[in-house]
PDB file of C-alpha atoms in Angstrom:
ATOM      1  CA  UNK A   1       0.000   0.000   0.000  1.00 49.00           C
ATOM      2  CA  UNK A   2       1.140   2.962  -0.631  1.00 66.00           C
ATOM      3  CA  UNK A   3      -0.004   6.381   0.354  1.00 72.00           C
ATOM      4  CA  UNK A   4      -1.411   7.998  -2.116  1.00 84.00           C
ATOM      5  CA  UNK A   5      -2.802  11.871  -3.275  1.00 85.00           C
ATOM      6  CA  UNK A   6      -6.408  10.610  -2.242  1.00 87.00           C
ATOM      7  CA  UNK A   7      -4.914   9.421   1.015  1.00 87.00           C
ATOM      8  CA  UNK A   8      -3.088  12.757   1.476  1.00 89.00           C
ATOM      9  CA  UNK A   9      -7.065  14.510   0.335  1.00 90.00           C
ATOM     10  CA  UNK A  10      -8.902  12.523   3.011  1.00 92.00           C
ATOM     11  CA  UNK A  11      -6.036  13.316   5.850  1.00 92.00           C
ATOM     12  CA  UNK A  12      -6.421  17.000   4.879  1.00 95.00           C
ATOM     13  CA  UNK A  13      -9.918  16.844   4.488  1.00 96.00           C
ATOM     14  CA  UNK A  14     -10.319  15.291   7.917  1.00 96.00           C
ATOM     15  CA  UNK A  15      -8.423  17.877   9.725  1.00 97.00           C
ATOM     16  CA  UNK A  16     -10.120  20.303   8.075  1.00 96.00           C
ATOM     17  CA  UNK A  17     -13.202  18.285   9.157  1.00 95.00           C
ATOM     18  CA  UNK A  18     -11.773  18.269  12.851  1.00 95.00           C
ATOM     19  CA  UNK A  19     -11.011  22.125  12.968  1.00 95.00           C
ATOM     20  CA  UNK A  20     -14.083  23.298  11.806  1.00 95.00           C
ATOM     21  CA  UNK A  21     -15.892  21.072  14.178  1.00 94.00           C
ATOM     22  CA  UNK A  22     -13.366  21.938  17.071  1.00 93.00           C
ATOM     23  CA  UNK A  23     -13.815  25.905  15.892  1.00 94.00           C
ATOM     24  CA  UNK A  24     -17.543  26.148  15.617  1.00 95.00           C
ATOM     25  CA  UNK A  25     -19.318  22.718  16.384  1.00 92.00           C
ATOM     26  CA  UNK A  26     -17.777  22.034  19.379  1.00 92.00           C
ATOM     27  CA  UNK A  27     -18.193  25.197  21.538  1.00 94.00           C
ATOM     28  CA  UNK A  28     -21.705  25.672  21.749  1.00 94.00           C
ATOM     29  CA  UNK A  29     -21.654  22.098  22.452  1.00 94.00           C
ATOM     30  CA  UNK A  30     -19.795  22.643  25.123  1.00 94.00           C
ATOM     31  CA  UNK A  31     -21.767  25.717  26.472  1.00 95.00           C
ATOM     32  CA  UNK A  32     -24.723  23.650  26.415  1.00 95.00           C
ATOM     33  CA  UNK A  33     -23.580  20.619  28.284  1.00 95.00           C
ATOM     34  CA  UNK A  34     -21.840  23.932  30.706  1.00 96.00           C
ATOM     35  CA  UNK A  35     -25.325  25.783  30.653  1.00 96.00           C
ATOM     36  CA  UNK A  36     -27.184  21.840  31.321  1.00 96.00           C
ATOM     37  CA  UNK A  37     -24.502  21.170  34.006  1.00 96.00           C
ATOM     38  CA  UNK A  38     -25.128  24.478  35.670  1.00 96.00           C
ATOM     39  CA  UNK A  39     -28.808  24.220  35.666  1.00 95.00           C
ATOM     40  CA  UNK A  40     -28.657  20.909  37.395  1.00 95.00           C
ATOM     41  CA  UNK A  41     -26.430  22.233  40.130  1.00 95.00           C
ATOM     42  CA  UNK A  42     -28.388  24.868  40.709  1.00 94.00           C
ATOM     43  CA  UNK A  43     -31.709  23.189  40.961  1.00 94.00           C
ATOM     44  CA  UNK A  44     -30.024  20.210  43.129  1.00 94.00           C
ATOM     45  CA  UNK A  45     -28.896  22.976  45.784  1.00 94.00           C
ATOM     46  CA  UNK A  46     -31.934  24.611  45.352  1.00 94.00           C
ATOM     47  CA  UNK A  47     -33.697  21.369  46.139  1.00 94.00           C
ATOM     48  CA  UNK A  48     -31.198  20.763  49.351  1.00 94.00           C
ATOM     49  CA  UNK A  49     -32.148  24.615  50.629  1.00 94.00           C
ATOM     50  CA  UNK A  50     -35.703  23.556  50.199  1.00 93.00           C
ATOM     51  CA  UNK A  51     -34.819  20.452  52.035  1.00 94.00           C
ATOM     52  CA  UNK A  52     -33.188  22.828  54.967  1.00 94.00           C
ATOM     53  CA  UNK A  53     -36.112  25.078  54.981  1.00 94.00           C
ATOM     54  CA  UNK A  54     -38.395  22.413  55.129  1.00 94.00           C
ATOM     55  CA  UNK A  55     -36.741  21.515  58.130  1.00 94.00           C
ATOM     56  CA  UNK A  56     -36.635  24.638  59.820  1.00 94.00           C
ATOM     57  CA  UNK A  57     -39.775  25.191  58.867  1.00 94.00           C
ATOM     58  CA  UNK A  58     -40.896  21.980  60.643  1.00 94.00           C
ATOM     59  CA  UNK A  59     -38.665  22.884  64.218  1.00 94.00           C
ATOM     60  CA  UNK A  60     -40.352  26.269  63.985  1.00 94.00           C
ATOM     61  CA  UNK A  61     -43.855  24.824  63.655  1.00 94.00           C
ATOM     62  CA  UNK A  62     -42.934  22.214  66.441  1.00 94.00           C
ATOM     63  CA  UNK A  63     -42.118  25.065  68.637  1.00 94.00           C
ATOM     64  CA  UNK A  64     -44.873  26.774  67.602  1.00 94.00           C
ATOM     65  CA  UNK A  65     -47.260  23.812  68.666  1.00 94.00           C
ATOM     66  CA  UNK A  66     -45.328  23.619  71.821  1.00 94.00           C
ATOM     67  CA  UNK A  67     -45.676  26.959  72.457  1.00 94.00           C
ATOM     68  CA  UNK A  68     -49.690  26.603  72.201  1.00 93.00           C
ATOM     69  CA  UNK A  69     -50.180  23.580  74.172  1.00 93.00           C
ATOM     70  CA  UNK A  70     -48.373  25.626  77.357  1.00 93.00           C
ATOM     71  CA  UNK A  71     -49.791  28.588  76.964  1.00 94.00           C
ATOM     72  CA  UNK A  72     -53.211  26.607  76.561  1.00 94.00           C
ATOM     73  CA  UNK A  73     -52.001  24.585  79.450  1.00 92.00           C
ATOM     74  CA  UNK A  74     -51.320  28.306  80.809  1.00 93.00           C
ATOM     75  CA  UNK A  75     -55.107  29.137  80.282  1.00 94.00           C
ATOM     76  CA  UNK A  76     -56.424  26.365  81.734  1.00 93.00           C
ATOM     77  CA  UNK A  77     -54.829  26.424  84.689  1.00 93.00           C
ATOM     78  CA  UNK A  78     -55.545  29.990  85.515  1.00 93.00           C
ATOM     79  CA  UNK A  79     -59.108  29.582  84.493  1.00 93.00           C
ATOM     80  CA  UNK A  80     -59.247  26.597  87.074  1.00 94.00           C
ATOM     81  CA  UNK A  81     -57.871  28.491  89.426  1.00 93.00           C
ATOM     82  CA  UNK A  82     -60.150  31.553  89.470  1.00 93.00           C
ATOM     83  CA  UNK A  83     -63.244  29.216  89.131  1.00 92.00           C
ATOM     84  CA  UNK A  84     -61.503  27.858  92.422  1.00 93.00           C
ATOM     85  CA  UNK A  85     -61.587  31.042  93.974  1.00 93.00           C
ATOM     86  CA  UNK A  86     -65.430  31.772  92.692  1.00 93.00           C
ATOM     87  CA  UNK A  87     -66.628  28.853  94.272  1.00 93.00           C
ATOM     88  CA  UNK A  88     -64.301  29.981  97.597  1.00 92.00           C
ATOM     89  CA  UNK A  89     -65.699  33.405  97.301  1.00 92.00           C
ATOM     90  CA  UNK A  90     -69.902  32.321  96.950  1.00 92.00           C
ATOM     91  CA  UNK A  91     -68.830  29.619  99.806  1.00 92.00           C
ATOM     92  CA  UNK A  92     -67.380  32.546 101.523  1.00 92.00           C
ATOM     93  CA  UNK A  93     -70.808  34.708 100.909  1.00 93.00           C
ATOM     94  CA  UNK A  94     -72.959  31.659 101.198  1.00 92.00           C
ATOM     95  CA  UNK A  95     -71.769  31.673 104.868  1.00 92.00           C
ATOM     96  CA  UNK A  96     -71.825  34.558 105.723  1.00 93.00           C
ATOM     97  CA  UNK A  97     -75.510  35.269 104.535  1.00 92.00           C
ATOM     98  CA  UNK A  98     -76.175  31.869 106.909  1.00 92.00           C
ATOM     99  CA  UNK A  99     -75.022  34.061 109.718  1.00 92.00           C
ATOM    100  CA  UNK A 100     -76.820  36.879 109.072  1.00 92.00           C
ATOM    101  CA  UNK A 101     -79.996  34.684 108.198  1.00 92.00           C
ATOM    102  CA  UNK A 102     -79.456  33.082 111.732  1.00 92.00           C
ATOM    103  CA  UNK A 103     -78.598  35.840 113.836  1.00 92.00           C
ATOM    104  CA  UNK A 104     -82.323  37.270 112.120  1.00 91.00           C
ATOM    105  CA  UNK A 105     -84.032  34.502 112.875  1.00 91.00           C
ATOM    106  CA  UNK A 106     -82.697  34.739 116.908  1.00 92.00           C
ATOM    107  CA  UNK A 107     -83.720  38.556 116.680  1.00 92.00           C
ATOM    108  CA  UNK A 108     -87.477  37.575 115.308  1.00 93.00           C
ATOM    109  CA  UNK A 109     -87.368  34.723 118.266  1.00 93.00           C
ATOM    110  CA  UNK A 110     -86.205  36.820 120.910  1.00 92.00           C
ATOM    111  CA  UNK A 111     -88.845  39.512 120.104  1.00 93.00           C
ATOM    112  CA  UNK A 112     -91.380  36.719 119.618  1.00 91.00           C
ATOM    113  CA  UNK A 113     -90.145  35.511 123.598  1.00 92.00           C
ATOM    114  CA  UNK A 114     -90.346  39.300 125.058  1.00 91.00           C
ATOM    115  CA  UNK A 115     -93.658  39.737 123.250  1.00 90.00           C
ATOM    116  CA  UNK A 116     -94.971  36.533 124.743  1.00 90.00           C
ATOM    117  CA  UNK A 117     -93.659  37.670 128.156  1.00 87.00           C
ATOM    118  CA  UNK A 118     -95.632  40.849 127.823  1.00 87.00           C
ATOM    119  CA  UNK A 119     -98.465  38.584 126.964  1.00 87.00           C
ATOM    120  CA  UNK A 120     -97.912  36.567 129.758  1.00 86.00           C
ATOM    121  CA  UNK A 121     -97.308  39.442 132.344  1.00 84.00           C
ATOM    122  CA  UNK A 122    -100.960  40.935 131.144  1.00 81.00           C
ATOM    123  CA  UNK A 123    -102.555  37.700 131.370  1.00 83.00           C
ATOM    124  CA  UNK A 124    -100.948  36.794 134.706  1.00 81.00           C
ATOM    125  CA  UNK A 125    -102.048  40.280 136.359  1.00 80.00           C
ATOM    126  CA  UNK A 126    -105.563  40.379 134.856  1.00 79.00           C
ATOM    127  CA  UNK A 127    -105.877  36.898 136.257  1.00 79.00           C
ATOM    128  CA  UNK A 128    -104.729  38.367 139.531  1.00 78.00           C
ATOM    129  CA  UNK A 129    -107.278  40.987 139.301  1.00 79.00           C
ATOM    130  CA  UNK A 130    -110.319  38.660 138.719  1.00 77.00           C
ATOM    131  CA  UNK A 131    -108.504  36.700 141.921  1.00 78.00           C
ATOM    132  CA  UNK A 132    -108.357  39.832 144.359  1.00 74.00           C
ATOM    133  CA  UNK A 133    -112.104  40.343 143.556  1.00 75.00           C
ATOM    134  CA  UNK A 134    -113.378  36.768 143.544  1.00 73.00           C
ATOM    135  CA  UNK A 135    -111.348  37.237 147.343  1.00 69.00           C
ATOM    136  CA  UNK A 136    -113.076  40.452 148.119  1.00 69.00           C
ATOM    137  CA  UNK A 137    -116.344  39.099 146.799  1.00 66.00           C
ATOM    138  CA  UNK A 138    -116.276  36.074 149.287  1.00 65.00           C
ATOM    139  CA  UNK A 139    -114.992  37.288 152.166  1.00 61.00           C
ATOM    140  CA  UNK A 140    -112.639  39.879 154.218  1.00 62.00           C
ATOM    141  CA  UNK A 141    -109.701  38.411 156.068  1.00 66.00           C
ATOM    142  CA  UNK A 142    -106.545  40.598 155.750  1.00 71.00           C
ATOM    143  CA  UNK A 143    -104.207  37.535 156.800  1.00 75.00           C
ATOM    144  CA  UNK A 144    -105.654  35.316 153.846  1.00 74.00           C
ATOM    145  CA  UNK A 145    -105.327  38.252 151.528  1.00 72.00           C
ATOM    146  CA  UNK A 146    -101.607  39.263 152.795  1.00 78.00           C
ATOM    147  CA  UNK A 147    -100.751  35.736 151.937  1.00 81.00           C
ATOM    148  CA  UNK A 148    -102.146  35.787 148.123  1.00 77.00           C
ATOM    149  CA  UNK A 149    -100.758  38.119 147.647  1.00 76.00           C
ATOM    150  CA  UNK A 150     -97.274  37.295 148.805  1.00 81.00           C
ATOM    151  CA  UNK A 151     -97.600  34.132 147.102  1.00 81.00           C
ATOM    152  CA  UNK A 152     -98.181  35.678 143.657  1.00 77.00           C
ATOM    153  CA  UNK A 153     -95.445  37.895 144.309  1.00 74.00           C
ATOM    154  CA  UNK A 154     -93.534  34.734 144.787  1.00 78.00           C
ATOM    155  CA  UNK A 155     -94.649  33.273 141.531  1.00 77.00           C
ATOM    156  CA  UNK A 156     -93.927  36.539 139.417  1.00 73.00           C
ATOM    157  CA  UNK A 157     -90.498  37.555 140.194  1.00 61.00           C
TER     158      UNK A 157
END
């Protein structure tokens, strides 16, 4: 074999072939697969900072949640304790309007027991009365009479 002019046409045609496409084939190629690479690194970290966020969005809504539940626990425990001290203050006024209902009812009896005396005192000296004249009616003996009369003296006081 030996190396001919159409040997020498095809090596020369094939570096042309090779520096055109190195020259202006090849570079925009190249900025393509560049441009491609770049978009997929981009989106990838994007994707990991969405992963982070996601994260830290989660931890924040955790210790948002927690946040609620004590301050709900918060809410509940002060509303407990002021219906605690409701029911202490209407046990507190419950009482005390028992004492003052009482101490009314022993003012009503004692007034019902000194009108009832009163009653009694009338009754008790009018009966005397109609005594003294059934004795004066019957007869006239001033020992009999001085001893009546000491003896309801006796009984009154």
């Amino acid at each position: 074999m030996s190396i001919n002019a159409t040997l020498i046409g095809q090596m020369i045609t094939f570096t042309l072939l090779v520096w055109f496409t190195m020259k202006y084939v090849w570079p925009p190629i190249i900025a393509a697969l560049e441009e491609r690479k770049t978009k997929i690194s981009e989106g990838l970290a994007a994707a990991e900072k969405g992963q982070e966020e996601i994260k830290l969005a989660e931890k924040k809504a955790k210790g948002l949640l927690k946040e609620a539940k004590e301050q709900s626990a918060e809410i509940v425990s002060v509303a407990q304790k002021r219906a605690n001290q409701l029911i202490e203050e209407s046990k507190d006024q419950a009482k005390k309007e028992g004492e003052r209902l009482l101490e009314a009812a022993k003012a009503q009896i004692e007034q019902e027991m000194l009108h009832a005396k009163e009653s009694l005192r009338k009754e008790v000296s009018s009966l005397a009365l109609r005594a003294a004249e059934q004795i004066l009616k019957e007869e006239i003996d001033k020992a009999k009479h001085q001893d009546i009369l000491t003896r309801a003296a006796d009984q009154l006081g």
